[in-house]
Tab-separated table of C-alpha atoms in Angstrom:
chain	number	residue	atom	x	y	z
A	26	UNK	CA	6.674	96.030	121.490
A	27	UNK	CA	7.014	99.813	121.263
A	28	UNK	CA	6.214	102.355	124.019
A	29	UNK	CA	2.708	103.153	122.801
A	30	UNK	CA	1.697	99.541	122.490
A	31	UNK	CA	2.975	98.867	126.027
A	32	UNK	CA	0.701	101.465	127.639
A	33	UNK	CA	-2.380	100.488	125.632
A	34	UNK	CA	-3.628	98.013	128.288
A	35	UNK	CA	-3.833	100.843	130.761
A	36	UNK	CA	-5.622	103.323	128.487
A	37	UNK	CA	-8.549	102.382	126.318
A	38	UNK	CA	-7.365	104.336	123.327
A	39	UNK	CA	-3.953	104.701	121.621
A	40	UNK	CA	-3.504	108.321	120.584
A	41	UNK	CA	-1.462	108.229	117.353
A	42	UNK	CA	0.162	111.545	118.267
A	43	UNK	CA	2.057	109.839	121.129
A	44	UNK	CA	4.608	108.328	118.747
A	45	UNK	CA	6.790	111.414	119.242
A	46	UNK	CA	7.256	110.448	122.911
A	47	UNK	CA	8.852	107.106	122.080
A	48	UNK	CA	12.449	108.382	121.631
A	49	UNK	CA	12.406	109.853	125.155
A	50	UNK	CA	12.424	106.418	126.773
A	51	UNK	CA	14.863	103.565	126.289
A	52	UNK	CA	13.334	100.143	125.787
A	53	UNK	CA	12.558	98.471	129.090
A	54	UNK	CA	13.134	101.655	131.155
A	55	UNK	CA	9.543	102.814	131.473
A	56	UNK	CA	6.333	100.939	131.892
A	57	UNK	CA	2.983	102.239	133.078
A	58	UNK	CA	1.290	99.330	134.787
A	59	UNK	CA	-2.215	98.935	136.144
A	60	UNK	CA	-0.759	99.015	139.692
A	61	UNK	CA	0.959	102.385	139.064
A	62	UNK	CA	-2.182	103.836	137.602
A	63	UNK	CA	-4.209	102.612	140.591
A	64	UNK	CA	-1.755	104.158	143.038
A	65	UNK	CA	-1.898	107.422	141.132
A	66	UNK	CA	-5.675	107.464	141.224
A	67	UNK	CA	-5.651	106.618	144.938
A	68	UNK	CA	-3.260	109.483	145.737
A	69	UNK	CA	-5.407	111.873	143.736
A	70	UNK	CA	-8.581	110.797	145.515
A	71	UNK	CA	-6.877	111.065	148.915
A	72	UNK	CA	-5.703	114.580	148.055
A	73	UNK	CA	-9.221	115.592	147.053
A	74	UNK	CA	-10.692	114.010	150.198
A	75	UNK	CA	-8.106	115.746	152.407
A	76	UNK	CA	-8.841	119.089	150.748
A	77	UNK	CA	-12.564	118.576	151.378
A	78	UNK	CA	-11.907	117.761	155.060
A	79	UNK	CA	-9.740	120.863	155.497
A	80	UNK	CA	-12.371	123.010	153.801
A	81	UNK	CA	-15.093	121.551	156.034
A	82	UNK	CA	-12.901	122.057	159.126
A	83	UNK	CA	-12.163	125.688	158.318
A	84	UNK	CA	-15.713	126.458	157.270
A	85	UNK	CA	-17.530	124.743	160.119
A	86	UNK	CA	-20.730	126.777	160.264
A	87	UNK	CA	-20.998	129.343	163.018
A	88	UNK	CA	-23.772	128.219	165.367
A	89	UNK	CA	-26.886	130.391	165.482
A	90	UNK	CA	-27.284	132.796	168.369
A	91	UNK	CA	-29.277	131.501	171.288
A	92	UNK	CA	-32.536	133.228	172.161
A	93	UNK	CA	-30.854	134.957	175.108
A	94	UNK	CA	-27.997	136.269	172.966
A	95	UNK	CA	-30.392	137.423	170.245
A	96	UNK	CA	-32.314	139.354	172.893
A	97	UNK	CA	-29.069	140.845	174.205
A	98	UNK	CA	-28.279	142.121	170.731
A	99	UNK	CA	-31.834	143.294	170.037
A	100	UNK	CA	-32.008	145.399	173.182
A	101	UNK	CA	-28.595	146.982	172.647
A	102	UNK	CA	-27.589	150.134	170.793
A	103	UNK	CA	-24.614	151.370	168.787
A	104	UNK	CA	-22.199	154.236	169.302
A	105	UNK	CA	-20.286	155.712	166.361
A	106	UNK	CA	-16.532	155.809	166.858
A	107	UNK	CA	-15.052	157.252	163.699
A	108	UNK	CA	-15.966	154.809	160.939
A	109	UNK	CA	-16.769	152.067	163.427
A	110	UNK	CA	-19.830	151.031	165.404
A	111	UNK	CA	-19.598	150.087	169.086
A	112	UNK	CA	-22.326	147.930	170.609
A	113	UNK	CA	-23.491	148.787	174.105
A	114	UNK	CA	-26.193	148.141	176.683
A	115	UNK	CA	-27.673	150.920	178.824
A	116	UNK	CA	-30.557	149.967	181.082
A	117	UNK	CA	-32.262	151.532	184.066
A	118	UNK	CA	-32.203	149.567	187.277
A	119	UNK	CA	-34.264	149.830	190.446
A	120	UNK	CA	-31.495	151.331	192.597
A	121	UNK	CA	-30.746	154.982	193.238
A	122	UNK	CA	-30.492	156.948	189.975
A	123	UNK	CA	-27.104	158.358	190.966
A	124	UNK	CA	-25.615	154.860	191.340
A	125	UNK	CA	-24.300	153.811	187.919
A	126	UNK	CA	-22.194	150.705	187.272
A	127	UNK	CA	-19.974	150.284	184.217
A	128	UNK	CA	-19.202	146.666	183.267
A	129	UNK	CA	-16.010	146.123	181.254
A	130	UNK	CA	-15.574	142.665	179.735
A	131	UNK	CA	-12.521	140.601	178.863
A	132	UNK	CA	-10.907	138.788	175.931
A	133	UNK	CA	-12.050	137.025	173.755
A	134	UNK	CA	-15.694	137.402	174.739
A	135	UNK	CA	-18.003	140.409	175.124
A	136	UNK	CA	-20.350	142.378	177.373
A	137	UNK	CA	-22.667	139.360	177.305
A	138	UNK	CA	-20.294	137.912	179.931
A	139	UNK	CA	-22.275	139.932	182.497
A	140	UNK	CA	-25.651	138.466	181.506
A	141	UNK	CA	-25.752	136.164	184.531
A	142	UNK	CA	-25.189	139.002	187.017
A	143	UNK	CA	-27.246	141.557	185.069
A	144	UNK	CA	-30.468	141.067	186.995
A	145	UNK	CA	-28.654	141.305	190.320
A	146	UNK	CA	-26.910	144.505	189.255
A	147	UNK	CA	-30.283	145.811	188.105
A	148	UNK	CA	-31.583	145.504	191.648
A	149	UNK	CA	-28.651	147.365	193.175
A	150	UNK	CA	-27.936	150.189	190.704
A	151	UNK	CA	-30.029	152.872	189.071
A	152	UNK	CA	-28.260	152.337	185.763
A	153	UNK	CA	-26.155	149.533	184.256
A	154	UNK	CA	-23.894	150.182	181.251
A	155	UNK	CA	-21.753	147.718	179.314
A	156	UNK	CA	-20.174	147.855	175.863
A	157	UNK	CA	-18.400	145.480	173.515
A	158	UNK	CA	-14.839	146.587	172.944
A	159	UNK	CA	-13.736	147.435	169.436
A	160	UNK	CA	-12.810	144.136	167.785
A	161	UNK	CA	-15.008	142.003	170.057
A	162	UNK	CA	-18.644	140.975	170.447
A	163	UNK	CA	-21.130	142.804	168.241
A	164	UNK	CA	-18.863	145.829	167.746
A	165	UNK	CA	-17.029	146.367	164.468
A	166	UNK	CA	-13.809	144.414	163.960
A	167	UNK	CA	-11.580	146.261	161.490
A	168	UNK	CA	-8.807	144.076	160.102
A	169	UNK	CA	-5.313	145.534	160.394
A	170	UNK	CA	-6.403	148.073	162.999
A	171	UNK	CA	-3.957	149.089	165.731
A	172	UNK	CA	-5.921	147.946	168.778
A	173	UNK	CA	-4.703	149.583	171.991
A	174	UNK	CA	-5.849	149.710	175.592
A	175	UNK	CA	-5.765	153.492	175.381
A	176	UNK	CA	-8.256	153.535	172.511
A	177	UNK	CA	-10.572	151.092	174.291
A	178	UNK	CA	-10.526	153.377	177.351
A	179	UNK	CA	-11.203	156.435	175.179
A	180	UNK	CA	-14.194	154.724	173.569
A	181	UNK	CA	-15.656	154.037	177.013
A	182	UNK	CA	-15.113	157.639	178.088
A	183	UNK	CA	-16.775	158.777	174.862
A	184	UNK	CA	-19.741	156.490	175.519
A	185	UNK	CA	-20.177	157.716	179.081
A	186	UNK	CA	-19.985	161.342	177.966
A	187	UNK	CA	-22.626	160.733	175.305
A	188	UNK	CA	-24.832	159.112	177.968
A	189	UNK	CA	-24.247	162.086	180.294
A	190	UNK	CA	-22.758	159.845	182.989
A	191	UNK	CA	-20.347	161.665	185.277
A	192	UNK	CA	-19.806	159.155	188.085
A	193	UNK	CA	-19.475	155.384	187.867
A	194	UNK	CA	-18.661	152.283	189.809
A	195	UNK	CA	-16.565	149.954	187.625
A	196	UNK	CA	-16.898	146.160	187.560
A	197	UNK	CA	-14.312	144.637	185.204
A	198	UNK	CA	-12.822	141.326	184.107
A	199	UNK	CA	-9.649	140.123	182.349
A	200	UNK	CA	-8.719	142.614	179.581
A	201	UNK	CA	-11.376	144.834	181.124
A	202	UNK	CA	-9.214	145.042	184.251
A	203	UNK	CA	-6.405	146.547	182.176
A	204	UNK	CA	-8.768	149.021	180.528
A	205	UNK	CA	-10.097	149.899	183.994
A	206	UNK	CA	-6.542	150.495	185.204
A	207	UNK	CA	-6.066	152.973	182.353
A	208	UNK	CA	-9.366	154.675	183.220
A	209	UNK	CA	-8.220	154.878	186.838
A	210	UNK	CA	-4.853	156.308	185.790
A	211	UNK	CA	-6.618	159.042	183.817
A	212	UNK	CA	-8.942	159.789	186.718
A	213	UNK	CA	-6.027	160.159	189.141
A	214	UNK	CA	-4.251	162.419	186.655
A	215	UNK	CA	-7.308	164.650	186.392
A	216	UNK	CA	-7.485	164.866	190.151
A	217	UNK	CA	-3.942	166.238	190.187
A	218	UNK	CA	-4.484	168.435	187.120
A	219	UNK	CA	-7.930	170.064	187.330
A	220	UNK	CA	-9.312	171.216	184.017
A	221	UNK	CA	-7.382	168.682	181.928
A	222	UNK	CA	-8.530	165.545	180.205
A	223	UNK	CA	-12.144	164.461	180.639
A	224	UNK	CA	-13.381	166.088	183.880
A	225	UNK	CA	-16.876	164.700	183.446
A	226	UNK	CA	-15.896	161.183	184.593
A	227	UNK	CA	-15.376	160.325	188.241
A	228	UNK	CA	-14.694	156.775	189.420
A	229	UNK	CA	-16.408	155.974	192.718
A	230	UNK	CA	-15.123	152.416	193.144
A	231	UNK	CA	-13.281	149.738	191.181
A	232	UNK	CA	-13.915	145.995	191.418
A	233	UNK	CA	-11.672	143.723	189.348
A	234	UNK	CA	-12.079	140.044	188.456
A	235	UNK	CA	-9.382	137.550	187.362
A	236	UNK	CA	-7.298	139.817	185.172
A	237	UNK	CA	-3.606	140.166	184.434
A	238	UNK	CA	-3.134	143.276	186.535
A	239	UNK	CA	0.365	142.036	187.383
A	240	UNK	CA	2.146	140.791	184.244
A	241	UNK	CA	4.545	138.722	186.356
A	242	UNK	CA	1.700	136.505	187.635
A	243	UNK	CA	-0.166	136.249	184.327
A	244	UNK	CA	0.381	133.170	182.162
A	245	UNK	CA	-1.275	133.322	178.700
A	246	UNK	CA	-2.831	130.203	177.219
A	247	UNK	CA	-1.088	128.293	174.419
A	248	UNK	CA	-3.435	129.739	171.807
A	249	UNK	CA	-2.737	133.260	173.072
A	250	UNK	CA	1.031	132.680	172.881
A	251	UNK	CA	0.654	131.432	169.318
A	252	UNK	CA	-1.420	134.465	168.355
A	253	UNK	CA	1.230	136.783	169.798
A	254	UNK	CA	3.989	135.238	167.658
A	255	UNK	CA	4.675	137.121	164.425
A	256	UNK	CA	5.146	134.000	162.311
A	257	UNK	CA	2.708	131.682	164.050
A	258	UNK	CA	-0.278	134.019	164.328
A	259	UNK	CA	-1.593	133.084	160.831
A	260	UNK	CA	-2.264	129.620	162.276
A	261	UNK	CA	-5.269	131.141	164.032
A	262	UNK	CA	-7.027	130.927	160.678
A	263	UNK	CA	-6.949	127.149	161.144
A	264	UNK	CA	-8.990	127.334	164.342
A	265	UNK	CA	-12.640	126.390	164.421
A	266	UNK	CA	-15.377	125.711	166.954
A	267	UNK	CA	-13.691	122.655	168.441
A	268	UNK	CA	-10.294	124.279	168.987
A	269	UNK	CA	-12.021	127.347	170.424
A	270	UNK	CA	-14.151	125.240	172.752
A	271	UNK	CA	-11.105	123.389	174.043
A	272	UNK	CA	-9.113	126.595	174.540
A	273	UNK	CA	-11.730	128.585	176.424
A	274	UNK	CA	-12.961	125.545	178.345
A	275	UNK	CA	-9.483	125.134	179.827
A	276	UNK	CA	-9.737	128.433	181.716
A	277	UNK	CA	-13.026	127.537	183.395
A	278	UNK	CA	-13.141	125.498	186.565
A	279	UNK	CA	-13.473	121.719	186.041
A	280	UNK	CA	-16.929	121.658	187.649
A	281	UNK	CA	-18.227	124.932	186.206
A	282	UNK	CA	-17.774	124.408	182.479
A	283	UNK	CA	-20.027	126.361	180.105
A	284	UNK	CA	-23.029	124.532	178.698
A	285	UNK	CA	-23.061	123.564	174.988
A	286	UNK	CA	-25.264	126.607	174.353
A	287	UNK	CA	-22.794	128.840	176.192
A	288	UNK	CA	-19.864	127.520	174.157
A	289	UNK	CA	-21.820	128.099	170.959
A	290	UNK	CA	-22.684	131.673	171.962
A	291	UNK	CA	-19.087	132.497	172.912
A	292	UNK	CA	-17.921	131.165	169.538
A	293	UNK	CA	-20.646	133.015	167.639
A	294	UNK	CA	-19.608	136.270	169.332
A	295	UNK	CA	-15.972	135.678	168.396
A	296	UNK	CA	-16.811	134.933	164.750
A	297	UNK	CA	-19.284	137.812	164.411
A	298	UNK	CA	-17.988	140.154	161.685
A	299	UNK	CA	-15.026	137.762	161.129
A	300	UNK	CA	-13.663	138.578	164.556
A	301	UNK	CA	-11.358	135.540	164.578
A	302	UNK	CA	-9.201	137.319	161.991
A	303	UNK	CA	-8.382	140.250	164.319
A	304	UNK	CA	-7.620	138.349	167.529
A	305	UNK	CA	-3.814	138.493	167.020
A	306	UNK	CA	-4.024	142.290	166.756
A	307	UNK	CA	-6.187	142.534	169.860
A	308	UNK	CA	-3.683	140.560	171.891
A	309	UNK	CA	-1.134	143.330	171.803
A	310	UNK	CA	-2.657	144.351	175.141
A	311	UNK	CA	-0.411	141.695	176.701
A	312	UNK	CA	2.702	143.487	175.513
A	313	UNK	CA	1.158	146.759	176.669
A	314	UNK	CA	0.746	145.335	180.165
A	315	UNK	CA	4.501	144.857	180.380
A	316	UNK	CA	5.356	148.213	178.821
A	317	UNK	CA	2.953	150.134	181.068
A	318	UNK	CA	3.270	148.026	184.182
A	319	UNK	CA	4.582	150.820	186.387
A	320	UNK	CA	1.826	153.296	185.548
A	321	UNK	CA	-1.032	150.779	185.595
A	322	UNK	CA	0.025	148.961	188.751
A	323	UNK	CA	0.971	152.340	190.175
A	324	UNK	CA	-2.574	153.564	189.550
A	325	UNK	CA	-3.905	150.775	191.769
A	326	UNK	CA	-1.301	151.485	194.433
A	327	UNK	CA	-2.025	155.221	194.427
A	328	UNK	CA	-5.782	154.892	194.032
A	329	UNK	CA	-7.909	157.368	195.921
A	330	UNK	CA	-10.988	155.224	195.286
A	331	UNK	CA	-11.730	151.830	196.864
A	332	UNK	CA	-10.304	148.842	194.967
A	333	UNK	CA	-11.471	145.245	195.350
A	334	UNK	CA	-10.683	141.945	193.616
A	335	UNK	CA	-13.069	139.005	193.187
A	336	UNK	CA	-10.882	136.030	192.359
A	337	UNK	CA	-11.534	132.483	191.142
A	338	UNK	CA	-8.500	130.366	192.137
A	339	UNK	CA	-8.941	127.551	189.568
A	340	UNK	CA	-7.523	129.879	186.930
A	341	UNK	CA	-4.522	128.697	184.859
A	342	UNK	CA	-4.055	132.196	183.443
A	343	UNK	CA	-3.846	133.831	186.871
A	344	UNK	CA	-2.946	131.010	189.274
A	345	UNK	CA	-3.122	131.383	193.073
A	346	UNK	CA	0.343	132.933	193.264
A	347	UNK	CA	-1.535	136.026	192.119
A	348	UNK	CA	-3.237	136.354	195.523
A	349	UNK	CA	0.042	136.718	197.417
A	350	UNK	CA	1.275	139.269	194.912
A	351	UNK	CA	-1.975	141.227	195.170
A	352	UNK	CA	-1.771	141.402	198.961
A	353	UNK	CA	1.891	142.359	198.792
A	354	UNK	CA	1.520	145.189	196.286
A	355	UNK	CA	-1.964	146.420	197.237
A	356	UNK	CA	-2.221	146.157	201.025
A	357	UNK	CA	-4.809	148.950	201.094
A	358	UNK	CA	-7.128	147.069	198.707
A	359	UNK	CA	-9.462	144.167	199.515
A	360	UNK	CA	-9.959	140.752	197.933
A	361	UNK	CA	-12.553	137.977	197.932
A	362	UNK	CA	-11.238	134.515	197.054
A	363	UNK	CA	-14.070	132.309	195.804
A	364	UNK	CA	-14.416	128.531	196.121
A	365	UNK	CA	-11.430	126.588	194.818
A	366	UNK	CA	-13.339	125.179	191.833
A	367	UNK	CA	-14.123	128.621	190.350
A	368	UNK	CA	-11.900	129.544	187.411
A	369	UNK	CA	-11.172	132.493	185.149
A	370	UNK	CA	-14.811	133.556	184.565
A	371	UNK	CA	-16.216	133.877	188.114
A	372	UNK	CA	-19.212	135.995	187.051
A	373	UNK	CA	-20.267	133.220	184.654
A	374	UNK	CA	-19.268	130.256	186.814
A	375	UNK	CA	-20.716	131.448	190.145
A	376	UNK	CA	-22.753	134.621	189.566
A	377	UNK	CA	-24.437	134.534	192.983
A	378	UNK	CA	-21.124	134.410	194.852
A	379	UNK	CA	-19.805	137.267	192.713
A	380	UNK	CA	-22.848	139.414	193.441
A	381	UNK	CA	-22.613	138.735	197.159
A	382	UNK	CA	-18.908	139.629	197.199
A	383	UNK	CA	-19.468	142.738	195.098
A	384	UNK	CA	-22.386	144.043	197.112
A	385	UNK	CA	-20.513	143.362	200.335
A	386	UNK	CA	-17.640	145.454	199.017
A	387	UNK	CA	-19.987	148.279	197.997
A	388	UNK	CA	-21.663	148.345	201.405
A	389	UNK	CA	-18.303	148.833	203.092
A	390	UNK	CA	-17.051	151.577	200.807
A	391	UNK	CA	-20.221	153.580	200.202
A	392	UNK	CA	-19.419	157.262	200.829
A	393	UNK	CA	-22.853	157.644	202.403
A	394	UNK	CA	-22.026	155.197	205.201
A	395	UNK	CA	-18.462	154.256	206.017
A	396	UNK	CA	-15.006	155.200	204.790
A	397	UNK	CA	-12.982	152.848	202.609
A	398	UNK	CA	-12.491	149.401	204.083
A	399	UNK	CA	-9.096	147.758	204.382
A	400	UNK	CA	-7.949	144.186	204.696
A	401	UNK	CA	-9.840	141.147	203.450
A	402	UNK	CA	-13.481	140.222	203.114
């Protein structure tokens, strides 16, 4: 039996042109059996099925915005920064017109982080301003852009100048703490060098929340460490809703986890304008914290404005060792330590406690009543 006749049981037709293949195989050395053909078909089908699963995993649809998040976007505005658009909120509150609060959000979320304390701030201040940083939230997210803390601070100064705001109280979180430190550094420099920089902006008080203000007590999450690695950062393209949910859920307190709607909104904000593709570039702020530690920590130590920290201790990124370091390096500043179950997002996990701590701080440091407070609340 020749080669062609031996493979005929497997294939339903014997192509005459296959006779030229026969010399390539010695008799008895090659035999295509039904079992081999079945295994080949099975491997092919498994490969196709695996490819479909990977495609479905990577292209898991972004959840629709909740009603609250749609309203947040609808009521916002956009600032032009070169070729880019920066989303921001600017609303009038019921407080004194001269009392303006600037809210500076963290990574990887957006100004919407302050939604749960927004109404409370509205009752205390005459104006509340918050913006999405370049690369986050509803702002533009240019791929390959050199994202720096300095640029984020400059965008905020540009926004405040456009809005004719000259004095602000700052309430910040996470990456926003670092941006606030840079804003404070610039303010202190202008105090020493009148006429230079941006004289229109004066910081009246600074309240930080769970940020890496001291690089030595800041411990990035696994996903953040991967995104910082030159060769591993492309793996972020393999992330989807479920990996994101697990990663961000780990920094919340065990009893104060976001609701399913919250998780979906956080993910939708990240994926808006393909934001997941620029997260490795945004994370260079962690390296900047180390490079600029002396000037940014020094700004807090030399601050001529009141500084306060509202801290959730169930925070794996900034564990409780942070509190001792804060008291050691900033003895003139104050701190409120929240309940032990509150994690990295205190203003989302326990908004009422945050508002009470913040307003208590403001009452003590108001220039219309008492001088700056010291010690602990």
